[in-house]
Amino acid sequence: MSEKPLNTPNLQDIATAAGVSTATVSRVLNSPADVRPAMRERVEAQIRALGYVRHGAARALASSRSFTIGAVIPTLESAIFASGVDAVENYLAETGYTLLLAVTNYDLQHEYEQVQALIERGVDGMILVGRDHDAGTLNMLERQRCPFITTWTYTEEAAHPCVGFDNADAARRITAHLLELGHKRIGVIAGVTEGNDRARERIIGVRTALRSRRLKLQEDCLIEKPYDVGAGRDGLRYLMSLPKSKRPTAIFCGNDVLAIGALLEAQHMGIHVPDDVSIVGFDDLPLAEHLSPGLTTVHVPSRRMGISAAQYLLASIAGESPATHNELPTDIMVRGTTAPPRR
Amino acid sequence: MSEKPLNTPNLQDIATAAGVSTATVSRVLNSPADVRPAMRERVEAQIRALGYVRHGAARALASSRSFTIGAVIPTLESAIFASGVDAVENYLAETGYTLLLAVTNYDLQHEYEQVQALIERGVDGMILVGRDHDAGTLNMLERQRCPFITTWTYTEEAAHPCVGFDNADAARRITAHLLELGHKRIGVIAGVTEGNDRARERIIGVRTALRSRRLKLQEDCLIEKPYDVGAGRDGLRYLMSLPKSKRPTAIFCGNDVLAIGALLEAQHMGIHVPDDVSIVGFDDLPLAEHLSPGLTTVHVPSRRMGISAAQYLLASIAGESPATHNELPTDIMVRGTTAPPRR
DNA sequence: TTGTATGCGTTATCAT
DNA sequence: ATGATAACGCATACAA
């Protein structure tokens, strides 16, 4: 009959109700070990009774820690990014952090704005994707002393903390697999390269593999497509429409979504994979192994990458000095979509 | 030579640099129309010069608005949720809001904790999925006066704001499609039902459709499976292993991921779809239409749902009184995986 | 171990 | 149109 929680209670209300100071309440919340058990319980009882929930803004203002981490990714429409974010969120939740998520739609200018928005929200650290960024973006991060790490790309000499892998080399390796099977004319259905270093580097990897065999990528065998299944289908149809002498016997797709499209379109057209044409992808989506034939692709450890990035950030915030350059392995998953060229 | 931005500048620094009061700086930031153009420019120049970025925590503390919205979803491993979140984020970004994202892994207790975490971060509104929630969760939301809306489910009599559709009815309709083709024995590969009202209601919908034809769902024709392609394959194998007299001629899958698994497994087994067995899914993933045969499924407008939820919240925050119960249409996409039973 | 008091960077109210 | 100033709710250095 006497409780009137008209407004949501604050530290002071709890303190009053428990007959202690706000400092004590703050302590049972943040360093319970520092307060005598009896008193702690008394306070905790009131916290429960009044349904107290911390005021993050006030906390952040007073302590300059928000217990939030920001992630800025190209899109959530890509299962592989979504999966990485899922891993990040799960990991952060375990450690008491919350995720602020922003999407760039592969627009570097928009990325800049999103990064600013997250900094304004006071994130304690930030995860970025790739190394293509507006100069101002990295600048802001540094001026604001916001710890950050880039993902999905790795090079020894990277100027900033990163966790990822060598896209060019992975593409080179899976192309080498094609070349070893005896293919000489390789087609490429690349992802959009603008503002996307990963897509560009994967093409470079294909070229490197070809060059090492004194082969070249024919320019009409390279086509750039947006990230969707239909585009993959279009890409395949285009490549297969090339005159026989220029028609590739194997196709490297910049990602699995394009590869799945290419594979499905081949089946629609009655073109046999891998007998008539070999297809490889990149990412190793969960679906890849279930297709028939199974898609030969590059496995990318997106969850591990996300977790590793989060770990770096938390360690960094904690004042530790974790390794800044972290390379993850990528395996070539050889499945059913590759075989020697028909002769 | 004189500028030493050792610490990140605050309102006061800008004010001093521009020779005005903090109130004025705050005004050029928040209601530029209230300040004379000349002065406004002077201030804006300093804002740019010193690279000022707003301190969200301080803003939130003083104004009790954080310009953030929370979303708590089951998982990002599901493309359909990821897509909805993507839409929400894009919409919020347009309107100056930022997204706080949390994942429950279909655990209602964890959802409670995530909701609390987001409330602590001061979100101005919250998006939830489904109507299965811990009692405490909704309670907390209300006590904290945090506007919220549930998605993915709709009923006229819902006790809280919601935007979605009638899962049972959609399932009933696509099952009716099967029955109209002449199927009598329907198999069901359902998603996990625990803590997932949508999965449960879809099964109810199947039962309703059957009942209206005086048919019943045979209990060994109903199997519950986790959300992945492999599980869909297992499910199909199980149903096809039933003795001929009990074997279903058509299969309702609780979602497209299971349906895709079922379809692929049928193809692996040399079972022809739809001649030997019809398969329907639920969600209409982008891939569904590209499969061969194309997957007959229920189209769910996940992006529109997310945007609608965000709109409701923003309107609600703005003090408007938007419609609280919003039903979205779901179309049955009849494609190639359904046909009359072989006779 | 507990309490007191100050300050965190804004917004908003009230003057001017 | 602009300035002075009091909250906002908490953490923390310091005192007891």
CSV table of N, CA and C in Angstrom, one decimal, chain B residues 133-279:
chain,number,residue,atom,x,y,z
B,133,HIS,N,6.7,-15.0,-24.7
B,133,HIS,CA,7.7,-14.3,-24.0
B,133,HIS,C,7.6,-14.6,-22.5
B,134,ASP,N,8.7,-14.5,-21.8
B,134,ASP,CA,8.6,-14.6,-20.3
B,134,ASP,C,7.7,-13.5,-19.8
B,135,ALA,N,6.9,-13.8,-18.8
B,135,ALA,CA,6.0,-12.8,-18.3
B,135,ALA,C,6.8,-11.6,-17.8
B,136,GLY,N,8.0,-11.8,-17.2
B,136,GLY,CA,8.8,-10.7,-16.7
B,136,GLY,C,9.3,-9.8,-17.8
B,137,THR,N,9.4,-10.3,-19.0
B,137,THR,CA,9.9,-9.5,-20.1
B,137,THR,C,9.0,-8.4,-20.4
B,138,LEU,N,7.7,-8.7,-20.7
B,138,LEU,CA,6.7,-7.7,-21.0
B,138,LEU,C,6.5,-6.8,-19.9
B,139,ASN,N,6.6,-7.3,-18.7
B,139,ASN,CA,6.4,-6.6,-17.5
B,139,ASN,C,7.5,-5.4,-17.4
B,140,MET,N,8.7,-5.8,-17.6
B,140,MET,CA,9.8,-4.9,-17.5
B,140,MET,C,9.6,-3.8,-18.5
B,141,LEU,N,9.3,-4.2,-19.7
B,141,LEU,CA,9.1,-3.2,-20.8
B,141,LEU,C,8.0,-2.2,-20.4
B,142,GLU,N,7.0,-2.7,-19.8
B,142,GLU,CA,5.9,-1.7,-19.4
B,142,GLU,C,6.3,-0.9,-18.2
B,143,ARG,N,6.9,-1.5,-17.2
B,143,ARG,CA,7.3,-0.7,-16.0
B,143,ARG,C,8.3,0.4,-16.4
B,144,GLN,N,9.2,0.0,-17.4
B,144,GLN,CA,10.2,1.0,-17.8
B,144,GLN,C,9.6,2.0,-18.8
B,145,ARG,N,8.3,1.8,-19.1
B,145,ARG,CA,7.7,2.6,-20.1
B,145,ARG,C,8.5,2.6,-21.5
B,146,CYS,N,8.9,1.5,-21.8
B,146,CYS,CA,9.7,1.3,-23.1
B,146,CYS,C,8.7,0.9,-24.2
B,147,PRO,N,8.4,1.7,-25.2
B,147,PRO,CA,7.5,1.4,-26.2
B,147,PRO,C,8.0,0.1,-26.9
B,148,PHE,N,7.1,-0.8,-27.2
B,148,PHE,CA,7.6,-2.0,-27.9
B,148,PHE,C,6.5,-2.6,-28.8
B,149,ILE,N,6.9,-3.4,-29.7
B,149,ILE,CA,6.0,-4.0,-30.6
B,149,ILE,C,6.5,-5.4,-31.0
B,150,THR,N,5.6,-6.3,-31.1
B,150,THR,CA,6.0,-7.7,-31.5
B,150,THR,C,5.8,-7.9,-33.0
B,151,THR,N,6.6,-8.7,-33.6
B,151,THR,CA,6.5,-9.0,-35.0
B,151,THR,C,6.3,-10.5,-35.3
B,152,TRP,N,6.1,-10.8,-36.5
B,152,TRP,CA,6.0,-12.2,-37.0
B,152,TRP,C,4.7,-12.9,-36.5
B,153,THR,N,3.8,-12.1,-35.9
B,153,THR,CA,2.6,-12.8,-35.5
B,153,THR,C,1.5,-11.7,-35.4
B,154,TYR,N,0.3,-12.1,-35.7
B,154,TYR,CA,-0.7,-11.1,-35.6
B,154,TYR,C,-2.0,-11.8,-35.2
B,155,THR,N,-2.7,-11.2,-34.3
B,155,THR,CA,-4.1,-11.6,-34.1
B,155,THR,C,-4.8,-10.4,-33.6
B,156,GLU,N,-6.1,-10.3,-34.0
B,156,GLU,CA,-6.9,-9.1,-33.7
B,156,GLU,C,-6.8,-8.8,-32.2
B,157,GLU,N,-6.9,-9.9,-31.4
B,157,GLU,CA,-7.0,-9.6,-29.9
B,157,GLU,C,-5.7,-9.6,-29.2
B,158,ALA,N,-4.6,-9.5,-29.9
B,158,ALA,CA,-3.3,-9.4,-29.3
B,158,ALA,C,-3.3,-8.4,-28.2
B,159,ALA,N,-2.7,-8.7,-27.1
B,159,ALA,CA,-2.7,-7.9,-25.9
B,159,ALA,C,-1.8,-6.7,-26.1
B,160,HIS,N,-0.9,-6.8,-27.0
B,160,HIS,CA,0.2,-5.7,-27.2
B,160,HIS,C,0.3,-5.3,-28.7
B,161,PRO,N,0.9,-4.2,-28.9
B,161,PRO,CA,1.1,-3.8,-30.3
B,161,PRO,C,1.8,-4.9,-31.1
B,162,CYS,N,1.4,-5.1,-32.3
B,162,CYS,CA,2.0,-6.2,-33.1
B,162,CYS,C,1.9,-5.8,-34.6
B,163,VAL,N,2.8,-6.4,-35.3
B,163,VAL,CA,2.7,-6.3,-36.8
B,163,VAL,C,3.2,-7.6,-37.3
B,164,GLY,N,2.4,-8.2,-38.1
B,164,GLY,CA,2.7,-9.5,-38.6
B,164,GLY,C,1.5,-10.1,-39.3
B,165,PHE,N,1.4,-11.4,-39.2
B,165,PHE,CA,0.4,-12.1,-40.0
B,165,PHE,C,0.0,-13.3,-39.2
B,166,ASP,N,-1.1,-14.0,-39.6
B,166,ASP,CA,-1.6,-15.1,-38.9
B,166,ASP,C,-0.9,-16.4,-39.4
B,167,ASN,N,0.0,-16.9,-38.7
B,167,ASN,CA,0.8,-18.0,-39.1
B,167,ASN,C,-0.1,-19.2,-39.3
B,168,ALA,N,-1.0,-19.5,-38.4
B,168,ALA,CA,-1.9,-20.6,-38.6
B,168,ALA,C,-2.7,-20.5,-39.9
B,169,ASP,N,-3.2,-19.4,-40.1
B,169,ASP,CA,-4.0,-19.3,-41.3
B,169,ASP,C,-3.2,-19.4,-42.6
B,170,ALA,N,-2.0,-18.9,-42.6
B,170,ALA,CA,-1.2,-19.0,-43.8
B,170,ALA,C,-0.8,-20.5,-44.0
B,171,ALA,N,-0.5,-21.2,-42.9
B,171,ALA,CA,-0.2,-22.6,-43.1
B,171,ALA,C,-1.5,-23.3,-43.5
B,172,ARG,N,-2.6,-22.9,-43.0
B,172,ARG,CA,-3.8,-23.6,-43.4
B,172,ARG,C,-4.1,-23.4,-44.9
B,173,ARG,N,-3.8,-22.2,-45.4
B,173,ARG,CA,-4.0,-21.9,-46.8
B,173,ARG,C,-3.1,-22.7,-47.7
B,174,ILE,N,-1.8,-22.8,-47.4
B,174,ILE,CA,-1.0,-23.5,-48.3
B,174,ILE,C,-1.2,-25.0,-48.2
B,175,THR,N,-1.7,-25.5,-47.1
B,175,THR,CA,-2.1,-26.9,-46.9
B,175,THR,C,-3.3,-27.1,-47.8
B,176,ALA,N,-4.2,-26.2,-47.8
B,176,ALA,CA,-5.4,-26.3,-48.6
B,176,ALA,C,-5.1,-26.4,-50.0
B,177,HIS,N,-4.0,-25.7,-50.4
B,177,HIS,CA,-3.6,-25.9,-51.8
B,177,HIS,C,-3.2,-27.3,-52.1
B,178,LEU,N,-2.5,-28.0,-51.2
B,178,LEU,CA,-2.1,-29.4,-51.3
B,178,LEU,C,-3.4,-30.3,-51.4
B,179,LEU,N,-4.3,-29.9,-50.5
B,179,LEU,CA,-5.5,-30.8,-50.5
B,179,LEU,C,-6.4,-30.6,-51.7
B,180,GLU,N,-6.4,-29.4,-52.3
B,180,GLU,CA,-7.1,-29.2,-53.5
B,180,GLU,C,-6.5,-30.0,-54.7
B,181,LEU,N,-5.2,-30.2,-54.6
B,181,LEU,CA,-4.5,-31.0,-55.6
B,181,LEU,C,-4.9,-32.5,-55.5
B,182,GLY,N,-5.5,-32.8,-54.3
B,182,GLY,CA,-5.9,-34.2,-54.2
B,182,GLY,C,-5.1,-35.0,-53.1
B,183,HIS,N,-4.2,-34.3,-52.5
B,183,HIS,CA,-3.4,-35.1,-51.5
B,183,HIS,C,-4.3,-35.4,-50.2
B,184,LYS,N,-4.0,-36.5,-49.6
B,184,LYS,CA,-4.8,-36.9,-48.4
B,184,LYS,C,-3.8,-37.2,-47.3
B,185,ARG,N,-2.7,-37.7,-47.6
B,185,ARG,CA,-1.7,-37.9,-46.5
B,185,ARG,C,-0.6,-36.9,-46.6
B,186,ILE,N,-0.7,-36.0,-45.6
B,186,ILE,CA,0.3,-34.8,-45.5
B,186,ILE,C,1.3,-35.1,-44.4
B,187,GLY,N,2.6,-35.0,-44.8
B,187,GLY,CA,3.6,-35.1,-43.8
B,187,GLY,C,4.0,-33.7,-43.4
B,188,VAL,N,4.5,-33.6,-42.1
B,188,VAL,CA,5.0,-32.2,-41.7
B,188,VAL,C,6.4,-32.3,-41.1
B,189,ILE,N,7.2,-31.5,-41.6
B,189,ILE,CA,8.6,-31.3,-41.0
B,189,ILE,C,8.5,-29.9,-40.4
B,190,ALA,N,8.2,-29.9,-39.1
B,190,ALA,CA,8.0,-28.7,-38.4
B,190,ALA,C,9.4,-28.1,-37.8
B,191,GLY,N,9.4,-26.8,-37.6
B,191,GLY,CA,10.5,-26.3,-36.9
B,191,GLY,C,10.4,-26.5,-35.4
B,192,VAL,N,11.4,-26.3,-34.7
B,192,VAL,CA,11.4,-26.5,-33.2
B,192,VAL,C,10.2,-25.7,-32.6
B,193,THR,N,9.4,-26.3,-31.9
B,193,THR,CA,8.2,-25.6,-31.4
B,193,THR,C,8.4,-25.0,-30.0
B,194,GLU,N,9.4,-25.5,-29.3
B,194,GLU,CA,9.6,-24.9,-27.9
B,194,GLU,C,10.0,-23.5,-27.9
B,195,GLY,N,9.2,-22.7,-27.2
B,195,GLY,CA,9.5,-21.2,-27.2
B,195,GLY,C,9.3,-20.6,-28.6
B,196,ASN,N,8.6,-21.2,-29.5
B,196,ASN,CA,8.4,-20.7,-30.8
B,196,ASN,C,6.9,-20.8,-31.2
B,197,ASP,N,6.1,-19.8,-30.9
B,197,ASP,CA,4.7,-19.8,-31.2
B,197,ASP,C,4.5,-20.0,-32.7
B,198,ARG,N,5.3,-19.4,-33.5
B,198,ARG,CA,5.1,-19.4,-35.0
B,198,ARG,C,5.1,-20.9,-35.5
B,199,ALA,N,6.1,-21.6,-35.0
B,199,ALA,CA,6.3,-23.0,-35.4
B,199,ALA,C,5.0,-23.8,-35.0
B,200,ARG,N,4.6,-23.5,-33.8
B,200,ARG,CA,3.4,-24.2,-33.3
B,200,ARG,C,2.1,-23.9,-34.1
B,201,GLU,N,2.0,-22.6,-34.4
B,201,GLU,CA,0.8,-22.2,-35.1
B,201,GLU,C,0.7,-22.7,-36.5
B,202,ARG,N,1.9,-22.9,-37.1
B,202,ARG,CA,1.9,-23.4,-38.4
B,202,ARG,C,1.4,-24.8,-38.4
B,203,ILE,N,1.7,-25.6,-37.4
B,203,ILE,CA,1.3,-26.9,-37.3
B,203,ILE,C,-0.3,-26.9,-37.1
B,204,ILE,N,-0.7,-26.0,-36.3
B,204,ILE,CA,-2.1,-25.9,-36.1
B,204,ILE,C,-2.9,-25.6,-37.4
B,205,GLY,N,-2.3,-24.8,-38.2
B,205,GLY,CA,-2.9,-24.4,-39.5
B,205,GLY,C,-3.0,-25.7,-40.4
B,206,VAL,N,-2.0,-26.5,-40.4
B,206,VAL,CA,-2.1,-27.7,-41.2
B,206,VAL,C,-3.2,-28.6,-40.7
B,207,ARG,N,-3.3,-28.7,-39.4
B,207,ARG,CA,-4.4,-29.5,-38.8
B,207,ARG,C,-5.8,-28.9,-39.2
B,208,THR,N,-5.9,-27.6,-39.1
B,208,THR,CA,-7.1,-27.0,-39.4
B,208,THR,C,-7.6,-27.3,-40.8
B,209,ALA,N,-6.6,-27.2,-41.7
B,209,ALA,CA,-6.9,-27.5,-43.2
B,209,ALA,C,-7.4,-28.9,-43.3
B,210,LEU,N,-6.7,-29.8,-42.7
B,210,LEU,CA,-7.0,-31.2,-42.8
B,210,LEU,C,-8.4,-31.5,-42.2
B,211,ARG,N,-8.7,-30.9,-41.1
B,211,ARG,CA,-9.9,-31.1,-40.4
B,211,ARG,C,-11.1,-30.7,-41.3
B,212,SER,N,-10.9,-29.6,-42.0
B,212,SER,CA,-12.0,-29.1,-42.8
B,212,SER,C,-12.3,-30.0,-43.9
B,213,ARG,N,-11.5,-31.0,-44.1
B,213,ARG,CA,-11.8,-32.0,-45.1
B,213,ARG,C,-12.0,-33.4,-44.4
B,214,ARG,N,-12.2,-33.3,-43.2
B,214,ARG,CA,-12.4,-34.5,-42.4
B,214,ARG,C,-11.2,-35.4,-42.4
B,215,LEU,N,-10.0,-34.8,-42.5
B,215,LEU,CA,-8.8,-35.6,-42.5
B,215,LEU,C,-8.1,-35.3,-41.2
B,216,LYS,N,-7.1,-36.2,-40.9
B,216,LYS,CA,-6.3,-35.9,-39.7
B,216,LYS,C,-4.8,-36.1,-40.0
B,217,LEU,N,-4.1,-35.3,-39.2
B,217,LEU,CA,-2.6,-35.4,-39.3
B,217,LEU,C,-2.2,-36.7,-38.5
B,218,GLN,N,-1.6,-37.7,-39.2
B,218,GLN,CA,-1.1,-38.9,-38.6
B,218,GLN,C,0.1,-38.5,-37.8
B,219,GLU,N,0.1,-39.0,-36.5
B,219,GLU,CA,1.2,-38.5,-35.7
B,219,GLU,C,2.6,-38.9,-36.1
B,220,ASP,N,2.7,-40.1,-36.8
B,220,ASP,CA,4.1,-40.4,-37.2
B,220,ASP,C,4.5,-39.6,-38.5
B,221,CYS,N,3.5,-38.9,-39.0
B,221,CYS,CA,3.8,-38.0,-40.2
B,221,CYS,C,4.3,-36.6,-39.8
B,222,LEU,N,4.3,-36.4,-38.5
B,222,LEU,CA,4.8,-35.1,-37.9
B,222,LEU,C,6.1,-35.2,-37.3
B,223,ILE,N,7.1,-34.5,-37.7
B,223,ILE,CA,8.4,-34.6,-37.1
B,223,ILE,C,9.0,-33.2,-36.9
B,224,GLU,N,9.6,-33.0,-35.8
B,224,GLU,CA,10.1,-31.6,-35.5
B,224,GLU,C,11.6,-31.6,-35.7
B,225,LYS,N,12.1,-30.6,-36.4
B,225,LYS,CA,13.5,-30.5,-36.7
B,225,LYS,C,14.1,-29.1,-36.5
B,226,PRO,N,15.4,-29.1,-36.1
B,226,PRO,CA,16.1,-27.8,-36.0
B,226,PRO,C,16.2,-27.1,-37.3
B,227,TYR,N,16.6,-25.8,-37.2
B,227,TYR,CA,16.6,-24.9,-38.4
B,227,TYR,C,17.9,-25.1,-39.2
B,228,ASP,N,18.0,-26.2,-40.0
B,228,ASP,CA,19.1,-26.3,-40.9
B,228,ASP,C,18.8,-27.2,-42.1
B,229,VAL,N,19.5,-27.1,-43.2
B,229,VAL,CA,19.3,-27.9,-44.4
B,229,VAL,C,19.4,-29.4,-44.1
B,230,GLY,N,20.4,-29.7,-43.3
B,230,GLY,CA,20.6,-31.1,-43.0
B,230,GLY,C,19.4,-31.7,-42.3
B,231,ALA,N,18.8,-31.0,-41.5
B,231,ALA,CA,17.6,-31.5,-40.7
B,231,ALA,C,16.5,-31.7,-41.7
B,232,GLY,N,16.4,-30.8,-42.7
B,232,GLY,CA,15.3,-31.0,-43.7
B,232,GLY,C,15.5,-32.3,-44.4
B,233,ARG,N,16.8,-32.6,-44.8
B,233,ARG,CA,17.1,-33.8,-45.5
B,233,ARG,C,16.7,-35.0,-44.6
B,234,ASP,N,17.1,-34.9,-43.4
B,234,ASP,CA,16.8,-36.0,-42.4
B,234,ASP,C,15.3,-36.2,-42.4
B,235,GLY,N,14.6,-35.1,-42.3
B,235,GLY,CA,13.1,-35.2,-42.2
B,235,GLY,C,12.5,-35.9,-43.4
B,236,LEU,N,13.0,-35.5,-44.6
B,236,LEU,CA,12.4,-36.2,-45.7
B,236,LEU,C,12.7,-37.7,-45.8
B,237,ARG,N,14.0,-38.0,-45.4
B,237,ARG,CA,14.3,-39.4,-45.5
B,237,ARG,C,13.4,-40.2,-44.5
B,238,TYR,N,13.2,-39.6,-43.4
B,238,TYR,CA,12.3,-40.3,-42.4
B,238,TYR,C,10.9,-40.5,-43.0
B,239,LEU,N,10.3,-39.5,-43.5
B,239,LEU,CA,9.0,-39.6,-44.0
B,239,LEU,C,8.9,-40.6,-45.1
B,240,MET,N,9.9,-40.6,-46.0
B,240,MET,CA,9.9,-41.5,-47.1
B,240,MET,C,10.1,-42.9,-46.7
B,241,SER,N,10.6,-43.1,-45.5
B,241,SER,CA,10.9,-44.4,-45.1
B,241,SER,C,9.7,-45.1,-44.4
B,242,LEU,N,8.7,-44.3,-44.3
B,242,LEU,CA,7.4,-44.8,-43.7
B,242,LEU,C,6.9,-45.9,-44.6
B,243,PRO,N,6.2,-46.9,-44.1
B,243,PRO,CA,5.6,-47.9,-44.9
B,243,PRO,C,4.6,-47.2,-45.9
B,244,LYS,N,4.6,-47.8,-47.1
B,244,LYS,CA,3.9,-47.2,-48.2
B,244,LYS,C,2.5,-46.6,-47.8
B,245,SER,N,1.8,-47.4,-47.0
B,245,SER,CA,0.4,-47.0,-46.7
B,245,SER,C,0.3,-45.8,-45.8
B,246,LYS,N,1.4,-45.5,-45.1
B,246,LYS,CA,1.4,-44.3,-44.2
B,246,LYS,C,2.2,-43.2,-44.8
B,247,ARG,N,2.9,-43.5,-45.9
B,247,ARG,CA,3.8,-42.5,-46.4
B,247,ARG,C,3.1,-41.3,-47.0
B,248,PRO,N,3.4,-40.1,-46.6
B,248,PRO,CA,2.7,-38.9,-47.2
B,248,PRO,C,3.0,-38.7,-48.6
B,249,THR,N,2.1,-38.1,-49.3
B,249,THR,CA,2.3,-37.8,-50.7
B,249,THR,C,2.6,-36.3,-50.9
B,250,ALA,N,2.5,-35.6,-49.8
B,250,ALA,CA,2.9,-34.2,-49.8
B,250,ALA,C,3.4,-33.8,-48.4
B,251,ILE,N,4.4,-32.9,-48.4
B,251,ILE,CA,5.0,-32.5,-47.2
B,251,ILE,C,5.0,-31.0,-47.0
B,252,PHE,N,4.5,-30.7,-45.8
B,252,PHE,CA,4.5,-29.3,-45.4
B,252,PHE,C,5.8,-29.1,-44.5
B,253,CYS,N,6.6,-28.1,-44.9
B,253,CYS,CA,7.8,-27.8,-44.1
B,253,CYS,C,7.6,-26.5,-43.4
B,254,GLY,N,8.0,-26.5,-42.1
B,254,GLY,CA,7.7,-25.3,-41.3
B,254,GLY,C,8.5,-24.0,-41.7
B,255,ASN,N,9.5,-24.2,-42.6
B,255,ASN,CA,10.2,-23.1,-43.1
B,255,ASN,C,10.9,-23.5,-44.4
B,256,ASP,N,11.4,-22.5,-45.1
B,256,ASP,CA,12.1,-22.8,-46.4
B,256,ASP,C,13.4,-23.6,-46.3
B,257,VAL,N,14.1,-23.3,-45.1
B,257,VAL,CA,15.4,-24.0,-45.0
B,257,VAL,C,15.1,-25.5,-44.9
B,258,LEU,N,14.1,-25.9,-44.1
B,258,LEU,CA,13.8,-27.3,-44.0
B,258,LEU,C,13.3,-27.8,-45.4
B,259,ALA,N,12.5,-27.0,-46.1
B,259,ALA,CA,11.9,-27.4,-47.4
B,259,ALA,C,13.0,-27.6,-48.4
B,260,ILE,N,14.0,-26.7,-48.4
B,260,ILE,CA,15.1,-26.9,-49.3
B,260,ILE,C,15.9,-28.1,-49.0
B,261,GLY,N,16.1,-28.4,-47.8
B,261,GLY,CA,16.7,-29.7,-47.4
B,261,GLY,C,15.9,-30.9,-47.9
B,262,ALA,N,14.6,-30.8,-47.7
B,262,ALA,CA,13.8,-31.9,-48.1
B,262,ALA,C,13.8,-32.1,-49.6
B,263,LEU,N,13.8,-31.0,-50.3
B,263,LEU,CA,13.8,-31.1,-51.8
B,263,LEU,C,15.2,-31.6,-52.3
B,264,LEU,N,16.2,-31.1,-51.7
B,264,LEU,CA,17.6,-31.6,-52.1
B,264,LEU,C,17.7,-33.1,-51.8
B,265,GLU,N,17.2,-33.5,-50.6
B,265,GLU,CA,17.4,-34.9,-50.3
B,265,GLU,C,16.5,-35.8,-51.2
B,266,ALA,N,15.4,-35.3,-51.6
B,266,ALA,CA,14.6,-36.1,-52.5
B,266,ALA,C,15.3,-36.3,-53.8
B,267,GLN,N,16.0,-35.2,-54.2
B,267,GLN,CA,16.7,-35.3,-55.5
B,267,GLN,C,17.9,-36.3,-55.3
B,268,HIS,N,18.6,-36.2,-54.1
B,268,HIS,CA,19.7,-37.1,-53.8
B,268,HIS,C,19.2,-38.6,-53.9
B,269,MET,N,18.0,-38.8,-53.4
B,269,MET,CA,17.4,-40.2,-53.3
B,269,MET,C,16.8,-40.6,-54.6
B,270,GLY,N,16.7,-39.7,-55.6
B,270,GLY,CA,16.1,-40.1,-56.8
B,270,GLY,C,14.6,-40.1,-56.8
B,271,ILE,N,14.1,-39.4,-55.7
B,271,ILE,CA,12.6,-39.3,-55.6
B,271,ILE,C,12.2,-38.0,-56.4
B,272,HIS,N,11.3,-38.1,-57.3
B,272,HIS,CA,11.0,-37.0,-58.1
B,272,HIS,C,10.0,-36.1,-57.4
B,273,VAL,N,10.3,-34.8,-57.4
B,273,VAL,CA,9.4,-33.7,-56.9
B,273,VAL,C,9.0,-32.9,-58.1
B,274,PRO,N,7.7,-32.8,-58.3
B,274,PRO,CA,6.6,-33.1,-57.4
B,274,PRO,C,5.9,-34.4,-57.8
B,275,ASP,N,6.3,-35.1,-58.8
B,275,ASP,CA,5.6,-36.3,-59.2
B,275,ASP,C,5.5,-37.4,-58.1
B,276,ASP,N,6.6,-37.6,-57.4
B,276,ASP,CA,6.5,-38.6,-56.4
B,276,ASP,C,6.1,-38.1,-55.0
B,277,VAL,N,6.4,-36.9,-54.8
B,277,VAL,CA,6.0,-36.2,-53.6
B,277,VAL,C,6.0,-34.7,-53.8
B,278,SER,N,5.0,-34.1,-53.2
B,278,SER,CA,5.0,-32.6,-53.3
B,278,SER,C,5.6,-32.0,-52.0
B,279,ILE,N,6.2,-30.9,-52.1
B,279,ILE,CA,6.8,-30.2,-51.0
B,279,ILE,C,6.5,-28.7,-51.0
